[in-house]
Short mmCIF file of C-alpha atoms and ligand atoms in Angstrom, two decimals:
data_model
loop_
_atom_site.label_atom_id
_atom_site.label_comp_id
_atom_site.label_asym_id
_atom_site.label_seq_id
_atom_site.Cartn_x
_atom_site.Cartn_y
_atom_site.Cartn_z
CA UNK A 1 -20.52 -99.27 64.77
CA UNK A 2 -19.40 -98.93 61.09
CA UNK A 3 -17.76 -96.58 59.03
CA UNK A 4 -19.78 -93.83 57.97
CA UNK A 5 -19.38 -90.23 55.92
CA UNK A 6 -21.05 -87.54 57.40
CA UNK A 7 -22.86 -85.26 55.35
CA UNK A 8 -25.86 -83.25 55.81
CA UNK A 9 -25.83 -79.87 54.47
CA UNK A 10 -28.98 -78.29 54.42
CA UNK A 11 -29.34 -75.25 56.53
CA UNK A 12 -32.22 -74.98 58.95
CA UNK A 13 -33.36 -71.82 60.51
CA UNK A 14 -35.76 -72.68 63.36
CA UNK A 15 -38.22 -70.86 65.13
CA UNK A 16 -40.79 -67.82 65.32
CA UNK A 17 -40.26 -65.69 62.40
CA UNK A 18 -36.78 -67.24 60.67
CA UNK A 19 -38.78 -66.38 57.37
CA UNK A 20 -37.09 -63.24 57.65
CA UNK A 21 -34.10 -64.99 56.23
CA UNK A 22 -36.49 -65.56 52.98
CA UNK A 23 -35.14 -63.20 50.66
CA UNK A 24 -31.68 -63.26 51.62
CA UNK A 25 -31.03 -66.80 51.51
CA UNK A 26 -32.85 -67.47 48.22
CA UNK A 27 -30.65 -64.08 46.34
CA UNK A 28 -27.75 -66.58 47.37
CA UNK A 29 -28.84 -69.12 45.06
CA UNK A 30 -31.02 -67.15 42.17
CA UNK A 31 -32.85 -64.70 41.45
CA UNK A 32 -36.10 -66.46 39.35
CA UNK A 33 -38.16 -68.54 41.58
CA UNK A 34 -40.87 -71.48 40.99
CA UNK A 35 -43.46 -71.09 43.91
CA UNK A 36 -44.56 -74.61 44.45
CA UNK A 37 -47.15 -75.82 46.99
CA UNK A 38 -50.13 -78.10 47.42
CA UNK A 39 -53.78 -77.64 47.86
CA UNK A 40 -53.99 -74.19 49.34
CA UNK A 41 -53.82 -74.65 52.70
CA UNK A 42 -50.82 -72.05 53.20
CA UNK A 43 -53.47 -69.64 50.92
CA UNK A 44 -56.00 -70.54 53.98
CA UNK A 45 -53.24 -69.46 56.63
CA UNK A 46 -52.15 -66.76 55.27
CA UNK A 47 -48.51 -68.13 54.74
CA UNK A 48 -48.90 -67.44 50.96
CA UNK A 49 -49.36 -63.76 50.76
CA UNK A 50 -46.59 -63.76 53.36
CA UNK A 51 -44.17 -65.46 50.91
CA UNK A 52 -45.73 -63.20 47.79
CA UNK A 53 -44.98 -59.81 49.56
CA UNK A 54 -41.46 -61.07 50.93
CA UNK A 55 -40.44 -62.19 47.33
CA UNK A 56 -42.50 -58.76 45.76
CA UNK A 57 -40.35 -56.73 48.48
CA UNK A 58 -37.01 -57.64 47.87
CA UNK A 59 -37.51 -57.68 43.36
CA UNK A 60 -37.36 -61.26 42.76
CA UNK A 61 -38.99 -62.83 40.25
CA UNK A 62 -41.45 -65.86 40.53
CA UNK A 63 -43.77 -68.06 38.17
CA UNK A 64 -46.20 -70.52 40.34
CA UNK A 65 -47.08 -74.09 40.45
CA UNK A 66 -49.74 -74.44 43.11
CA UNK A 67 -52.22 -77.89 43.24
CA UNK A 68 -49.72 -80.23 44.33
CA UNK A 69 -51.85 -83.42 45.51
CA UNK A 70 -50.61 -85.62 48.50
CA UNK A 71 -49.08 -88.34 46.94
CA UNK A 72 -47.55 -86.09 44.43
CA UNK A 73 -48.29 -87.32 40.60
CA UNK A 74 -45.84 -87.34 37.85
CA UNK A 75 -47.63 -84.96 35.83
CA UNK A 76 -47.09 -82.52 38.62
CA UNK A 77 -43.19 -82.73 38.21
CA UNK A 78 -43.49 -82.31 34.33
CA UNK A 79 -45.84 -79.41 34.68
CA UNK A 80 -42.76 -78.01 36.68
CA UNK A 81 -40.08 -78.84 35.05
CA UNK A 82 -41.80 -77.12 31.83
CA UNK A 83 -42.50 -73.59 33.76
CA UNK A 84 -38.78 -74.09 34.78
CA UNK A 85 -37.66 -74.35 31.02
CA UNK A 86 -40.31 -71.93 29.38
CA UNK A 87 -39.37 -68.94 32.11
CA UNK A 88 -35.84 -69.70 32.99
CA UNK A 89 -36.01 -70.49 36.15
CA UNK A 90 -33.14 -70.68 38.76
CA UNK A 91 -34.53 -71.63 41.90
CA UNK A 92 -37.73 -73.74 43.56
CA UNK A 93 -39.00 -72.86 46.55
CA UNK A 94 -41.24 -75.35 47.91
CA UNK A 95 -43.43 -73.89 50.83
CA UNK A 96 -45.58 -77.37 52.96
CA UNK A 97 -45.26 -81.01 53.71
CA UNK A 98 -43.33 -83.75 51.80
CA UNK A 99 -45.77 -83.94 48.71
CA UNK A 100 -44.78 -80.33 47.47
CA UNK A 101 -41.01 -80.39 48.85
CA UNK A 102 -40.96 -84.26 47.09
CA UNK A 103 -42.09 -83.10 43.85
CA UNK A 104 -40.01 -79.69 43.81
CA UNK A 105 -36.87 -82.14 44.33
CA UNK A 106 -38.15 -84.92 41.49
CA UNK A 107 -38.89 -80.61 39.34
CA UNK A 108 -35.23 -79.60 40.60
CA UNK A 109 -33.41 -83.30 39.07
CA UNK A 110 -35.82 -83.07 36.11
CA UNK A 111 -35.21 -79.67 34.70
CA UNK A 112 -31.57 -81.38 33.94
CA UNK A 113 -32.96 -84.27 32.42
CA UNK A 114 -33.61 -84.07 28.50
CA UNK A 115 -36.25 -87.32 28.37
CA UNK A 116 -39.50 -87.80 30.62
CA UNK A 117 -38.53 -87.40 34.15
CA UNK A 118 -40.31 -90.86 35.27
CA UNK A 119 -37.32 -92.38 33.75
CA UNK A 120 -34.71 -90.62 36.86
CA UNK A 121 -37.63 -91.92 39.24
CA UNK A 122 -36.99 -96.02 38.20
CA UNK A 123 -33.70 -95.29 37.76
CA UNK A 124 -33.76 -95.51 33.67
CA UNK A 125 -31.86 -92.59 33.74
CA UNK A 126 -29.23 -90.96 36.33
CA UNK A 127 -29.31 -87.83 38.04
CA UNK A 128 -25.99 -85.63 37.12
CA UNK A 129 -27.16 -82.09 39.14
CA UNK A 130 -30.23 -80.36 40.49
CA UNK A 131 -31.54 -76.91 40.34
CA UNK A 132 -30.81 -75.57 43.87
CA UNK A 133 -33.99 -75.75 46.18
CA UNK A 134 -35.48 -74.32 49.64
CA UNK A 135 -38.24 -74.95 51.65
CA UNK A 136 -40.53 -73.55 53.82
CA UNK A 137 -42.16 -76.42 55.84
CA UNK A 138 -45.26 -76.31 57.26
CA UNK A 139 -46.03 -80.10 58.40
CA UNK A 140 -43.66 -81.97 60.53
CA UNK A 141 -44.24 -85.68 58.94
CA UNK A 142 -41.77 -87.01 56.37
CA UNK A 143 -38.38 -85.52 56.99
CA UNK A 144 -37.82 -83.99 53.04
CA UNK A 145 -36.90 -80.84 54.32
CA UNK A 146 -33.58 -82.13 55.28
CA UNK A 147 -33.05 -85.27 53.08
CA UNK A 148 -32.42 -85.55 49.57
CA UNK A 149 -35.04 -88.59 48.53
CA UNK A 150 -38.73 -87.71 47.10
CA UNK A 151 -41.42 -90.35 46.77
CA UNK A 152 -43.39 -90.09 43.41
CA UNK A 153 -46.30 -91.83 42.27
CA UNK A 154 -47.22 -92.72 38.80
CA UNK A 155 -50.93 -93.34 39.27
CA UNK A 156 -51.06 -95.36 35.54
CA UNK A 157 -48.67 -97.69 36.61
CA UNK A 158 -49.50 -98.07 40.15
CA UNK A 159 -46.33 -97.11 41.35
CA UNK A 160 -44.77 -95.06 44.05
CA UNK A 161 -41.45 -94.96 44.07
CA UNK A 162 -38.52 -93.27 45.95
CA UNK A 163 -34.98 -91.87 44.35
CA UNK A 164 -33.10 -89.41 45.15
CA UNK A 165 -29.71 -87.66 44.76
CA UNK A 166 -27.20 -85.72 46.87
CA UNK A 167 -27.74 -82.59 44.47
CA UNK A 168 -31.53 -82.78 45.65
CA UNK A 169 -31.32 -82.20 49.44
CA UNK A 170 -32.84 -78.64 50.08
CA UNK A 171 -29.82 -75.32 50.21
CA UNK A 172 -32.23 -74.60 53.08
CA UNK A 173 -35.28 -74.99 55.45
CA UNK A 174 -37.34 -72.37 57.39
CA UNK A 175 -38.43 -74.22 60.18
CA UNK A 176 -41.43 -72.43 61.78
CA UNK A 177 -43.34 -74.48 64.20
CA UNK A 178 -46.47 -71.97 64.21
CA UNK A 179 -47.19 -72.49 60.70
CA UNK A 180 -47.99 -76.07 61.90
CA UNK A 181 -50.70 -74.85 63.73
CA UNK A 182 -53.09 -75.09 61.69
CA UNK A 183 -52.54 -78.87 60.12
CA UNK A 184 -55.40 -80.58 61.07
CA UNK A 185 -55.36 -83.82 63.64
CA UNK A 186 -55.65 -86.69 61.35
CA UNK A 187 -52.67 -85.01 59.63
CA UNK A 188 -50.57 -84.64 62.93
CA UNK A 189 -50.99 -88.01 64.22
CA UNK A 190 -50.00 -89.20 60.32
CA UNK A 191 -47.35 -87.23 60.98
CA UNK A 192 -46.29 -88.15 64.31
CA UNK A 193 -46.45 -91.92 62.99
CA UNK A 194 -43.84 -91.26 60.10
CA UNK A 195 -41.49 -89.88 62.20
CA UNK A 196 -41.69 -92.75 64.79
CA UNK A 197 -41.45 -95.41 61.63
CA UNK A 198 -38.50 -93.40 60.05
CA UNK A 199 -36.75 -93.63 63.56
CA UNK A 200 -37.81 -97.25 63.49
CA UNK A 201 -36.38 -98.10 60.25
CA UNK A 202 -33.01 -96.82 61.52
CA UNK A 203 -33.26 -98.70 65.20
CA UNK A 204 -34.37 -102.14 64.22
CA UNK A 205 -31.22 -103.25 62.60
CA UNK A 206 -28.72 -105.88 63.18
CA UNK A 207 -25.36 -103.85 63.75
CA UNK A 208 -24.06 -104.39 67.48
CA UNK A 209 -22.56 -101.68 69.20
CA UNK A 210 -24.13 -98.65 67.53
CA UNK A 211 -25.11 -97.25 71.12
CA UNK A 212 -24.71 -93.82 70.21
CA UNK A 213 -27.27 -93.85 67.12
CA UNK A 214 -29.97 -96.13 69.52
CA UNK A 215 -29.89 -94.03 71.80
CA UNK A 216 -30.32 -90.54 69.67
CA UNK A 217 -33.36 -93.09 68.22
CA UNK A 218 -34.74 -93.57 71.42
CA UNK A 219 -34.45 -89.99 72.23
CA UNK A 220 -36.77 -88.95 69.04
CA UNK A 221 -39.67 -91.77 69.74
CA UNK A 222 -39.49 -90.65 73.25
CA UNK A 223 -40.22 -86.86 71.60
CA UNK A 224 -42.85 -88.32 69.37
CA UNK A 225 -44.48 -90.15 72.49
CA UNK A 226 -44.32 -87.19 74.31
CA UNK A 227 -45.57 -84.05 72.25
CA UNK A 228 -47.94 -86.29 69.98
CA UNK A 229 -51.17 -86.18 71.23
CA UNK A 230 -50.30 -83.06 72.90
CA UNK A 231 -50.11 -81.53 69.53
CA UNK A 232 -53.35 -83.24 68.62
CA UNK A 233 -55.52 -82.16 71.74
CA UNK A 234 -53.77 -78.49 72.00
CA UNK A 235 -52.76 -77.48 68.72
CA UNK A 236 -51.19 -74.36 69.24
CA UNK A 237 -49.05 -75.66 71.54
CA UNK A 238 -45.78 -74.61 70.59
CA UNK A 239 -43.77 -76.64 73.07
CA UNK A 240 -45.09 -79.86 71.31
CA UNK A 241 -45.00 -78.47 67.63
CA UNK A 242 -41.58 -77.27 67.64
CA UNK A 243 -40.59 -80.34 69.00
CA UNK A 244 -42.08 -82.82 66.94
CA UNK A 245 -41.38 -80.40 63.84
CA UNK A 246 -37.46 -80.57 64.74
CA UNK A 247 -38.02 -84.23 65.36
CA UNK A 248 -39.12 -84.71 62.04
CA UNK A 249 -35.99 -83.62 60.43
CA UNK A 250 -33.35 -85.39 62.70
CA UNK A 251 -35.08 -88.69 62.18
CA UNK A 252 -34.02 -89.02 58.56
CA UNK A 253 -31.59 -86.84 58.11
CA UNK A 254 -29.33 -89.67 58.20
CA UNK A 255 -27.97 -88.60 61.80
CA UNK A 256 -29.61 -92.29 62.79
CA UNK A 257 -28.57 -94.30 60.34
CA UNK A 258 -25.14 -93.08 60.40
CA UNK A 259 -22.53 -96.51 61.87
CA UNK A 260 -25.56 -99.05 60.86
CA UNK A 261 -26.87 -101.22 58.04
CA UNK A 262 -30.22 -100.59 57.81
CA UNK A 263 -32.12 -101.18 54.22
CA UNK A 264 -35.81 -100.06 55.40
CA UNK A 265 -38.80 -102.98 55.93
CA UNK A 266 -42.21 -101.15 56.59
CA UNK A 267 -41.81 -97.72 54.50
CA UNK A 268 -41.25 -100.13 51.00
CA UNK A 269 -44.31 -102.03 52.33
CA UNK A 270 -46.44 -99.09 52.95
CA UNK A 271 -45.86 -97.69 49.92
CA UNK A 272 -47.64 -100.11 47.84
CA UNK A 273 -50.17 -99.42 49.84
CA UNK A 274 -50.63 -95.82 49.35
CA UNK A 275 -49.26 -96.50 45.22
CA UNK A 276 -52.67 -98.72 45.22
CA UNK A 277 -55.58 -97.10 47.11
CA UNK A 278 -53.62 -93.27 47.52
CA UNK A 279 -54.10 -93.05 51.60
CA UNK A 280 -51.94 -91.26 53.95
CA UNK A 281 -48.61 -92.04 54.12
CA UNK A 282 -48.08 -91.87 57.72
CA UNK A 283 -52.16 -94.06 58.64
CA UNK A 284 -50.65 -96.80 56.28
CA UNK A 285 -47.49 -96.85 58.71
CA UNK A 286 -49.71 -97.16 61.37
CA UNK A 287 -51.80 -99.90 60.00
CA UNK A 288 -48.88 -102.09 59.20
CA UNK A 289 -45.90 -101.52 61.72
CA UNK A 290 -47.63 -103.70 64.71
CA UNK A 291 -48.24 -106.32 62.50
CA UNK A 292 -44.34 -106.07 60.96
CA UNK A 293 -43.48 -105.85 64.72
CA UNK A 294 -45.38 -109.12 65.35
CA UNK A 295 -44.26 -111.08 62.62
CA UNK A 296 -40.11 -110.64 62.98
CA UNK A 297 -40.21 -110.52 66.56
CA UNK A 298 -37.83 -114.39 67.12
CA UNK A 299 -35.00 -115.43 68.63
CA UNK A 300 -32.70 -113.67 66.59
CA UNK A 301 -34.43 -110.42 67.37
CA UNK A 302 -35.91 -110.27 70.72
CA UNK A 303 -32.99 -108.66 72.52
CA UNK A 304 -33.44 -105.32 70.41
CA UNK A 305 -37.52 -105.30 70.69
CA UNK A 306 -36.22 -106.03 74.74
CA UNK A 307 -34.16 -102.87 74.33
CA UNK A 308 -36.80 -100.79 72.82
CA UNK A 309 -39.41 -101.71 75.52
CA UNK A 310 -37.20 -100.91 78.54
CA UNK A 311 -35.63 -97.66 77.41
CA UNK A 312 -38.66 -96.07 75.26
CA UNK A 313 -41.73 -97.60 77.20
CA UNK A 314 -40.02 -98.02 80.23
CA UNK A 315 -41.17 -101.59 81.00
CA UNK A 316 -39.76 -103.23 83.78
CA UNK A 317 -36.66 -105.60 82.43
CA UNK A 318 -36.92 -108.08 85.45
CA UNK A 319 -38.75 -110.10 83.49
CA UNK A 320 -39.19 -113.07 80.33
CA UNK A 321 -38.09 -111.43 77.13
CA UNK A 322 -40.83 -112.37 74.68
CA UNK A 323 -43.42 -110.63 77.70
CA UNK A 324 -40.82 -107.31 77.67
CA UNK A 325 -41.26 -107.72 73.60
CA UNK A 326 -45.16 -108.45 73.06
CA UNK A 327 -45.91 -105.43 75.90
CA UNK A 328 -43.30 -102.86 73.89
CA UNK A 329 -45.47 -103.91 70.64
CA UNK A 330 -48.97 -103.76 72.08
CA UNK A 331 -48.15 -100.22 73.77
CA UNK A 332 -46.94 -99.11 70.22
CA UNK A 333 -50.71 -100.19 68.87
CA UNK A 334 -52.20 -98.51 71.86
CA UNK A 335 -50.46 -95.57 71.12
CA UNK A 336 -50.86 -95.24 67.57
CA UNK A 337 -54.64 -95.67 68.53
CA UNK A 338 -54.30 -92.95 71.35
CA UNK A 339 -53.76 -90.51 68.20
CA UNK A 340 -56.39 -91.56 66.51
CA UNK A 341 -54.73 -93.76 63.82
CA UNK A 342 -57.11 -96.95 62.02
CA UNK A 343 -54.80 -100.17 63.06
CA UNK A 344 -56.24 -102.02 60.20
CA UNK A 345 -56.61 -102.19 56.40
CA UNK A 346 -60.51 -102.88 56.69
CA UNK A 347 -60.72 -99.77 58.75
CA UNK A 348 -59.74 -97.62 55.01
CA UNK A 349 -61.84 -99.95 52.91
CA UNK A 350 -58.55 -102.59 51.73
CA UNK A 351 -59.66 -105.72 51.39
CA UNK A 352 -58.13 -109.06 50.18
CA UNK A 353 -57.86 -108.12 46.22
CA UNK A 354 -54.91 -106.51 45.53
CA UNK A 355 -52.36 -107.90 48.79
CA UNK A 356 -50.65 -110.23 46.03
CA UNK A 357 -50.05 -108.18 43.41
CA UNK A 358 -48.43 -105.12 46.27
CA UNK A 359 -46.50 -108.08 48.03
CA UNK A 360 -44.75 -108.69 44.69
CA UNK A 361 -44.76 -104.71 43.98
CA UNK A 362 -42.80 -104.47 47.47
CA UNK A 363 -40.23 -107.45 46.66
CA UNK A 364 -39.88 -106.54 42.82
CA UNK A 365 -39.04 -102.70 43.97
CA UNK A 366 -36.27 -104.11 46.18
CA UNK A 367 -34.02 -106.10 44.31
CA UNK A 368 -36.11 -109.30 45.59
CA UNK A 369 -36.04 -108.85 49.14
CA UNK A 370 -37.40 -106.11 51.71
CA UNK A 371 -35.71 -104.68 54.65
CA UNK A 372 -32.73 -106.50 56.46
CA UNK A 373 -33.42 -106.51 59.91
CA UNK A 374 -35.18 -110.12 58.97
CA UNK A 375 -34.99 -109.91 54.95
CA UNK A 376 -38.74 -110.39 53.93
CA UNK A 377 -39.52 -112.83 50.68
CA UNK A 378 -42.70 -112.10 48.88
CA UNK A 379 -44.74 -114.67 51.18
CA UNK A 380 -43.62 -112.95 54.13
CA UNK A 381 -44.88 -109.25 53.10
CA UNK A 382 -48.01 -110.97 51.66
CA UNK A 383 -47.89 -112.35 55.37
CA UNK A 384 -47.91 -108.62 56.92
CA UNK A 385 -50.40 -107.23 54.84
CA UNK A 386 -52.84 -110.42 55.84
CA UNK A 387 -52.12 -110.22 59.50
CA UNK A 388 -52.65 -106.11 58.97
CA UNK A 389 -55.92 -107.04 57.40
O1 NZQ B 1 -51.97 -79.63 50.13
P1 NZQ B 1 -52.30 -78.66 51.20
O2 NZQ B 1 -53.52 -77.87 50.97
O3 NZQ B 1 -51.10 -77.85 51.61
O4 NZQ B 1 -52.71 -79.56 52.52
C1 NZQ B 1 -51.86 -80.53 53.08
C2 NZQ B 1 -52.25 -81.95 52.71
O5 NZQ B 1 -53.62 -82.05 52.52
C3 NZQ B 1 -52.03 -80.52 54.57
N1 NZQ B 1 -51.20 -79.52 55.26
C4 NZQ B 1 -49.86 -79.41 55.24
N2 NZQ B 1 -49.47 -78.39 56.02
C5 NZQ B 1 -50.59 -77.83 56.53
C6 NZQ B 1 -51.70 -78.55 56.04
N3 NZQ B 1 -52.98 -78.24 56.36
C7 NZQ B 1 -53.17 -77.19 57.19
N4 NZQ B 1 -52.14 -76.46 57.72
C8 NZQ B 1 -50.86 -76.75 57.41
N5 NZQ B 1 -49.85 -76.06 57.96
O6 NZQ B 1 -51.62 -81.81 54.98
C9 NZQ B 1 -51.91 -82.73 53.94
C10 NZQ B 1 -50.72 -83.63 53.77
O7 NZQ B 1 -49.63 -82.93 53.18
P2 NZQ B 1 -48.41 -83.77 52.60
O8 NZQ B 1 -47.38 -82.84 52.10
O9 NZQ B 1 -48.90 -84.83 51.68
O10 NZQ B 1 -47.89 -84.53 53.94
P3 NZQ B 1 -46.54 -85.16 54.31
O11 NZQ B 1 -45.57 -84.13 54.74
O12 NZQ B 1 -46.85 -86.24 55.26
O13 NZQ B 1 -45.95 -85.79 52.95
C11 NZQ B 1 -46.34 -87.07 52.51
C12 NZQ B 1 -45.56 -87.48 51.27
O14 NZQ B 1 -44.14 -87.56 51.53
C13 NZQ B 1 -43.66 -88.88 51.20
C14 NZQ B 1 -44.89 -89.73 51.45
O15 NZQ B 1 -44.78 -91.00 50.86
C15 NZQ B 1 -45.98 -88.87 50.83
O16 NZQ B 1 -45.97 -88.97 49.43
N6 NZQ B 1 -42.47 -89.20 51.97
C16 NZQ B 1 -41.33 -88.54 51.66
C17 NZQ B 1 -40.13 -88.84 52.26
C18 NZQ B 1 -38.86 -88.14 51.91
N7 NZQ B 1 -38.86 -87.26 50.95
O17 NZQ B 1 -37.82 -88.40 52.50
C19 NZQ B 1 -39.99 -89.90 53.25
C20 NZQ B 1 -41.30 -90.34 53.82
O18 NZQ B 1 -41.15 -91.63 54.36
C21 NZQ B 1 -42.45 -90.34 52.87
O19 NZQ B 1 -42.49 -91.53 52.09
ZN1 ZN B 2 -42.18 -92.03 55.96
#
């Protein structure tokens, strides 16, 4: 295990109703608030006019920014970050998934920024402070609510990029497992998938004797395994949404990357994907973590694919390693495809013509290399995305 600092300070109130805490928490912080959410789904559920009357009740302020696409664009966070400046605001409150809590943080870093906030994003420019944020989450997927990265995409240069900043995690997070209700299937299963891969990213590493973290890592896929399709065939059960919605946070918190090196391989390669043809995050994590699987699984690494197959999928261990390995990978496929996931590019229309130019997107992003469980070179992520074809 190595040395680590712990440190992860947003607050989370979880469970039926917590949005009582709305008003309170957010007078603790400001008292002029940017609304920000996506397409209107929380408009559709009702969640909106909850939040509107809450904020209306208790006198505080609030200017909107509503529209936020998945994927969320750079012009999104500039629209923000000039509502923020023209109304004096002091506070974001970002109420859905990762898109509108991802570009609240990039609005929150930005509003300090004098020049054009793509330039924090590729690192042109650091990040000193933040405005303070909170969230109201209402898909359990990418984690945001209790990390401090956001992904942002710049569709003219084809990029998608992730940054972040300690002064960006969230003040707080209203955890409310009903309001996940309503997020439709293909949208659960994405999610499901990102938290598995984010649990992944921290597992398959090379530090020895992190027990502790593996086995808080197994914990979560065996969560994920569990509630997924549950949540998919019955989705008002709350059993399986709370779970998978707390799951969701603890995976990248940093909680399991805490004691190990682990620079991430399949979320750097994925994200090329969705900076190039815009699909869902978590389908593109589906398509390409089998094949990732496939390709590193050698000598090296067999042990800790050995490790994941007897403790998460319970196969039996009296047996030859690679056999233990290939079944562990080919029940990972099966489930992804139990949700409902595509397991290949062809299956969302990618084709041959761009794999190049996002293999050398993925390697040029990461100082040269991807991912350190086995570093990937440019051939090998061109590799992936052929075998993922
Ligand atoms: O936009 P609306 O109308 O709200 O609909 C959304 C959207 O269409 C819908 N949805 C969300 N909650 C709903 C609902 N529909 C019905 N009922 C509800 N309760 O779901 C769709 C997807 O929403 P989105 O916010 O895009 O999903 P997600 O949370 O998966 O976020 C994906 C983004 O986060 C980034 C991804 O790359 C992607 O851009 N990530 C952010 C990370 C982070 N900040 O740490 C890490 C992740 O690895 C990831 O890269
Ligand atoms: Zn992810």
């Amino acid at each position: 295990m190595l040395n680590f600092h712990y440190s992860i300070p947003t607050e989370i109130f979880f469970g039926k109703n917590q949005i009582e805490v709305l008003g309170t928490e957010i007078k603790k912080y400001g008292s002029k608030v940017l609304l920000t959410y996506g397409g209107g789904s929380i408009k559709k559920t009702g969640l909106y006019d909850k939040i509107v009357q809450i904020l209306k009740d208790q006198n505080i302020e609030f200017r909107e920014l509503g529209g936020i696409d998945p994927n969320p664009r750079i012009d999104s966070v500039r629209e923000g970050i000039q509502i923020c400046k023209d109304s004096g605001i002091d506070f974001i409150l970002a109420v859905g998934g990762g898109s509108t809590i991802d570009c609240s943080k990039a609005i929150a870093a930005g509003y300090f920024y004098d020049g054009d906030p793509w330039d924090l994003v590729i690192g042109k420019a650091t990040i000193k402070k933040a405005l303070p944020l909170g969230t109201v989450l209402t898909i359990a997927a990418t984690g945001s609510e209790m990390d401090s990265a956001a992904v942002i995409t710049n569709p003219e240069t084809n990029q998608k990029l992730v940054f972040g900043h300690p002064a960006m995690a969230p003040e707080f997070s209203i955890l409310d497992p009903t309001y996940t209700f309503t997020v439709p299937a293909k949208q659960t299963a994405a999610g499901v998938v990102d938290i598995m891969s984010h649990t992944f990213e921290s597992y398959f590493t090379r530090t020895k004797g992190a027990y502790l973290p593996d086995r808080l890592a197994e914990a979560i896929l065996k969560t994920c395994i569990n509630y997924g399709q549950l949540a998919v065939t019955e989705p008002e059960n709350y059993e399986a949404r709370a779970n998978l919605m707390w799951a969701s946070s603890l995976a990248i918190n940093g909680l399991l990357g805490y004691g190990k090196d682990a620079i991430w391989s399949v979320h750097p390669i994925e994200h090329e994907l969705s900076a190039y043809y815009d699909i869902t995050h978590g389908i593109g994590l589906a398509i390409l973590t089998p094949p990732w699987m496939e390709y590193v699984l050698d000598d090296e690494r067999v042990d800790k694919f050995v490790e994941y197959g007897v403790n998460v999928w319970d196969i039996d261990q009296n047996q030859d390693k690679y056999a233990i390995a290939h079944e562990a990978i080919d029940k990972t496929k099966q489930y992804f495809a139990s949700l409902g996931m595509p397991l290949t590019l062809k299956e969302v229309g990618i084709g041959e013509d761009n794999l190049e130019k996002m293999a050398k997107a993925a390697v040029d992003h990461n100082n040269g290399t991807v991912g350190n469980f086995k570093p990937l070179s440019y051939e090998d992520v061109l590799n992936i995305y052929k075998k993922a074809l």
